[in-house]
Amino acid sequence: ARNASAERHRALTGRRRLTQVVAGYEERREAAGLPATYEIIYGAAFGGGPPPAEMPPGEHRVPLPIPRRREDNR
């Protein structure tokens, strides 16, 4: 798991910060456990061939720009 927030701390987490996170969760502990959720995003990329006329249910196409090779101006 990781924090995808744009405002997240970019460096490695130290012991003090991890201790603060654990303390924060413990303050919110419920009889059923800790109130933590996860979002799982899975993707796969395939190349070649034209797209089908209709997309199968649950599938989505996201067009991506084709990266251009950088010209070597040396």
PDB file of C-alpha atoms in Angstrom:
ATOM      1  CA  ALA A   1       0.000   0.000   0.000  1.00  0.00           C
ATOM      2  CA  ARG A   2       1.129   3.549  -0.581  1.00  0.00           C
ATOM      3  CA  ASN A   3      -0.114   7.096  -0.385  1.00  0.00           C
ATOM      4  CA  ALA A   4      -0.942   8.463  -3.839  1.00  0.00           C
ATOM      5  CA  SER A   5      -1.702  11.983  -2.576  1.00  0.00           C
ATOM      6  CA  ALA A   6       0.134  14.777  -4.381  1.00  0.00           C
ATOM      7  CA  GLU A   7       0.932  16.346  -0.979  1.00  0.00           C
ATOM      8  CA  ARG A   8       2.541  13.182   0.412  1.00  0.00           C
ATOM      9  CA  HIS A   9       5.988  13.211   1.959  1.00  0.00           C
ATOM     10  CA  ARG A  10       8.438  12.041  -0.731  1.00  0.00           C
ATOM     11  CA  ALA A  11      11.275  10.745   1.456  1.00  0.00           C
ATOM     12  CA  LEU A  12      11.520   7.402   3.215  1.00  0.00           C
ATOM     13  CA  THR A  13       9.434   7.139   6.366  1.00  0.00           C
ATOM     14  CA  GLY A  14      11.441   7.202   9.575  1.00  0.00           C
ATOM     15  CA  ARG A  15      10.721   5.450  12.857  1.00  0.00           C
ATOM     16  CA  ARG A  16       9.188   8.559  14.465  1.00  0.00           C
ATOM     17  CA  ARG A  17       6.706   9.116  11.645  1.00  0.00           C
ATOM     18  CA  LEU A  18       5.737   5.425  11.583  1.00  0.00           C
ATOM     19  CA  THR A  19       5.166   5.542  15.360  1.00  0.00           C
ATOM     20  CA  GLN A  20       2.879   8.558  14.847  1.00  0.00           C
ATOM     21  CA  VAL A  21       0.902   6.692  12.172  1.00  0.00           C
ATOM     22  CA  VAL A  22       0.438   3.676  14.445  1.00  0.00           C
ATOM     23  CA  ALA A  23      -0.681   5.951  17.319  1.00  0.00           C
ATOM     24  CA  GLY A  24      -3.163   7.701  15.010  1.00  0.00           C
ATOM     25  CA  TYR A  25      -4.697   4.390  13.948  1.00  0.00           C
ATOM     26  CA  GLU A  26      -4.873   3.156  17.538  1.00  0.00           C
ATOM     27  CA  GLU A  27      -6.863   6.279  18.507  1.00  0.00           C
ATOM     28  CA  ARG A  28      -9.461   5.247  15.925  1.00  0.00           C
ATOM     29  CA  ARG A  29      -9.522   1.513  16.707  1.00  0.00           C
ATOM     30  CA  GLU A  30     -13.018   0.028  16.772  1.00  0.00           C
ATOM     31  CA  ALA A  31     -14.320  -3.315  18.065  1.00  0.00           C
ATOM     32  CA  ALA A  32     -14.207  -4.616  14.476  1.00  0.00           C
ATOM     33  CA  GLY A  33     -10.595  -3.506  13.998  1.00  0.00           C
ATOM     34  CA  LEU A  34      -8.873  -0.557  12.377  1.00  0.00           C
ATOM     35  CA  PRO A  35     -10.770   1.760  10.005  1.00  0.00           C
ATOM     36  CA  ALA A  36      -8.453   1.323   7.023  1.00  0.00           C
ATOM     37  CA  THR A  37      -9.471   0.779   3.411  1.00  0.00           C
ATOM     38  CA  TYR A  38      -7.516  -0.020   0.281  1.00  0.00           C
ATOM     39  CA  GLU A  39      -8.207   0.645  -3.360  1.00  0.00           C
ATOM     40  CA  ILE A  40      -6.694  -1.797  -5.820  1.00  0.00           C
ATOM     41  CA  ILE A  41      -6.185  -0.665  -9.386  1.00  0.00           C
ATOM     42  CA  TYR A  42      -5.082  -3.260 -11.911  1.00  0.00           C
ATOM     43  CA  GLY A  43      -4.206  -2.600 -15.501  1.00  0.00           C
ATOM     44  CA  ALA A  44      -2.868  -4.476 -18.470  1.00  0.00           C
ATOM     45  CA  ALA A  45      -1.637  -3.200 -21.809  1.00  0.00           C
ATOM     46  CA  PHE A  46      -1.777  -5.037 -25.111  1.00  0.00           C
ATOM     47  CA  GLY A  47      -0.546  -3.856 -28.459  1.00  0.00           C
ATOM     48  CA  GLY A  48      -1.509  -4.413 -32.053  1.00  0.00           C
ATOM     49  CA  GLY A  49      -4.723  -4.771 -33.973  1.00  0.00           C
ATOM     50  CA  PRO A  50      -7.635  -2.395 -34.261  1.00  0.00           C
ATOM     51  CA  PRO A  51      -9.999  -2.045 -31.286  1.00  0.00           C
ATOM     52  CA  PRO A  52     -13.142  -4.191 -31.349  1.00  0.00           C
ATOM     53  CA  ALA A  53     -16.410  -2.579 -32.481  1.00  0.00           C
ATOM     54  CA  GLU A  54     -17.825  -2.990 -28.971  1.00  0.00           C
ATOM     55  CA  MET A  55     -15.910  -3.170 -25.724  1.00  0.00           C
ATOM     56  CA  PRO A  56     -16.623  -6.168 -23.513  1.00  0.00           C
ATOM     57  CA  PRO A  57     -18.434  -5.277 -20.269  1.00  0.00           C
ATOM     58  CA  GLY A  58     -16.054  -4.008 -17.600  1.00  0.00           C
ATOM     59  CA  GLU A  59     -13.281  -3.100 -20.045  1.00  0.00           C
ATOM     60  CA  HIS A  60     -12.254   0.439 -20.915  1.00  0.00           C
ATOM     61  CA  ARG A  61      -9.851   1.851 -23.462  1.00  0.00           C
ATOM     62  CA  VAL A  62      -7.622   4.753 -22.576  1.00  0.00           C
ATOM     63  CA  PRO A  63      -5.738   6.192 -25.539  1.00  0.00           C
ATOM     64  CA  LEU A  64      -2.112   6.939 -24.734  1.00  0.00           C
ATOM     65  CA  PRO A  65       0.185   9.151 -26.746  1.00  0.00           C
ATOM     66  CA  ILE A  66       3.012   7.354 -28.477  1.00  0.00           C
ATOM     67  CA  PRO A  67       6.288   8.701 -27.072  1.00  0.00           C
ATOM     68  CA  ARG A  68       8.524  10.240 -29.689  1.00  0.00           C
ATOM     69  CA  ARG A  69      12.199   9.498 -29.786  1.00  0.00           C
ATOM     70  CA  ARG A  70      14.311  12.407 -28.719  1.00  0.00           C
ATOM     71  CA  GLU A  71      16.622  13.667 -31.443  1.00  0.00           C
ATOM     72  CA  ASP A  72      20.277  13.354 -30.547  1.00  0.00           C
ATOM     73  CA  ASN A  73      21.674  16.825 -31.334  1.00  0.00           C
ATOM     74  CA  ARG A  74      25.295  16.119 -30.468  1.00  0.00           C
TER      75      ARG A  74
END
